[in-house]
Tab-separated table of C-alpha atoms in Angstrom:
chain	number	residue	atom	x	y	z
A	1	UNK	CA	43.675	-33.947	22.200
A	2	UNK	CA	44.728	-32.572	18.844
A	3	UNK	CA	47.555	-33.817	16.629
A	4	UNK	CA	48.898	-32.495	13.333
A	5	UNK	CA	50.343	-34.822	10.695
A	6	UNK	CA	51.925	-34.306	7.299
A	7	UNK	CA	50.125	-35.980	4.407
A	8	UNK	CA	51.520	-36.797	0.982
A	9	UNK	CA	49.667	-37.719	-2.170
A	10	UNK	CA	46.954	-35.065	-2.122
A	11	UNK	CA	46.779	-32.889	-5.221
A	12	UNK	CA	43.348	-31.244	-5.167
A	13	UNK	CA	40.310	-30.302	-3.127
A	14	UNK	CA	38.695	-33.646	-3.878
A	15	UNK	CA	41.662	-35.413	-2.252
A	16	UNK	CA	41.291	-33.220	0.822
A	17	UNK	CA	37.599	-34.050	1.060
A	18	UNK	CA	38.245	-37.801	0.733
A	19	UNK	CA	40.857	-37.766	3.480
A	20	UNK	CA	38.723	-35.630	5.780
A	21	UNK	CA	35.627	-37.780	5.370
A	22	UNK	CA	37.644	-40.976	5.884
A	23	UNK	CA	39.178	-39.689	9.117
A	24	UNK	CA	35.802	-38.536	10.425
A	25	UNK	CA	34.529	-42.130	10.211
A	26	UNK	CA	36.958	-43.238	12.923
A	27	UNK	CA	35.556	-43.620	16.448
A	28	UNK	CA	36.701	-40.860	18.814
A	29	UNK	CA	37.602	-38.416	16.004
A	30	UNK	CA	35.734	-35.206	16.786
A	31	UNK	CA	37.113	-32.783	14.183
A	32	UNK	CA	39.427	-32.817	11.165
A	33	UNK	CA	41.017	-29.937	9.270
A	34	UNK	CA	42.828	-30.926	6.072
A	35	UNK	CA	45.041	-29.009	3.649
A	36	UNK	CA	47.010	-30.489	0.785
A	37	UNK	CA	49.980	-31.041	3.082
A	38	UNK	CA	48.613	-31.523	6.616
A	39	UNK	CA	45.795	-32.954	8.665
A	40	UNK	CA	44.949	-31.651	12.110
A	41	UNK	CA	42.873	-34.214	13.962
A	42	UNK	CA	41.004	-33.719	17.238
A	43	UNK	CA	40.252	-36.975	19.020
A	44	UNK	CA	38.655	-38.011	22.277
A	45	UNK	CA	41.322	-40.643	22.876
A	46	UNK	CA	44.583	-41.592	21.231
A	47	UNK	CA	44.392	-43.256	17.805
A	48	UNK	CA	47.547	-44.972	16.580
A	49	UNK	CA	49.262	-43.489	13.544
A	50	UNK	CA	49.049	-46.894	11.837
A	51	UNK	CA	45.236	-46.825	12.163
A	52	UNK	CA	45.082	-43.321	10.706
A	53	UNK	CA	47.350	-44.349	7.816
A	54	UNK	CA	45.264	-47.428	7.075
A	55	UNK	CA	42.073	-45.356	6.969
A	56	UNK	CA	43.355	-42.768	4.508
A	57	UNK	CA	45.279	-45.354	2.463
A	58	UNK	CA	41.995	-47.081	1.644
A	59	UNK	CA	40.813	-43.895	-0.107
A	60	UNK	CA	43.831	-43.358	-2.357
A	61	UNK	CA	47.596	-43.217	-2.478
A	62	UNK	CA	47.822	-41.014	0.625
A	63	UNK	CA	50.467	-41.350	3.309
A	64	UNK	CA	50.493	-39.800	6.757
A	65	UNK	CA	53.682	-39.074	8.676
A	66	UNK	CA	54.651	-37.238	11.848
A	67	UNK	CA	54.600	-33.491	11.364
A	68	UNK	CA	58.247	-32.458	11.605
A	69	UNK	CA	57.292	-28.809	12.093
A	70	UNK	CA	55.473	-29.497	15.356
A	71	UNK	CA	57.608	-32.459	16.375
A	72	UNK	CA	54.558	-34.491	17.306
A	73	UNK	CA	55.435	-38.138	17.602
A	74	UNK	CA	52.810	-40.843	17.541
């Protein structure tokens, strides 16, 4: 399954790389695509939004929210 989330707090390519590498450390995450405003995450099984937020929050002042454009709710 693949979910897209909005992310705030990223300002550069280094931020994108930090968020991507952090998300890839989670069990069941198979692929991550990150831009300065979104993260698209492929996962083998559902991972709670709170777990995703905790993981990226440990790397900086990043926040993940439901992507209003796709309407995906977690």
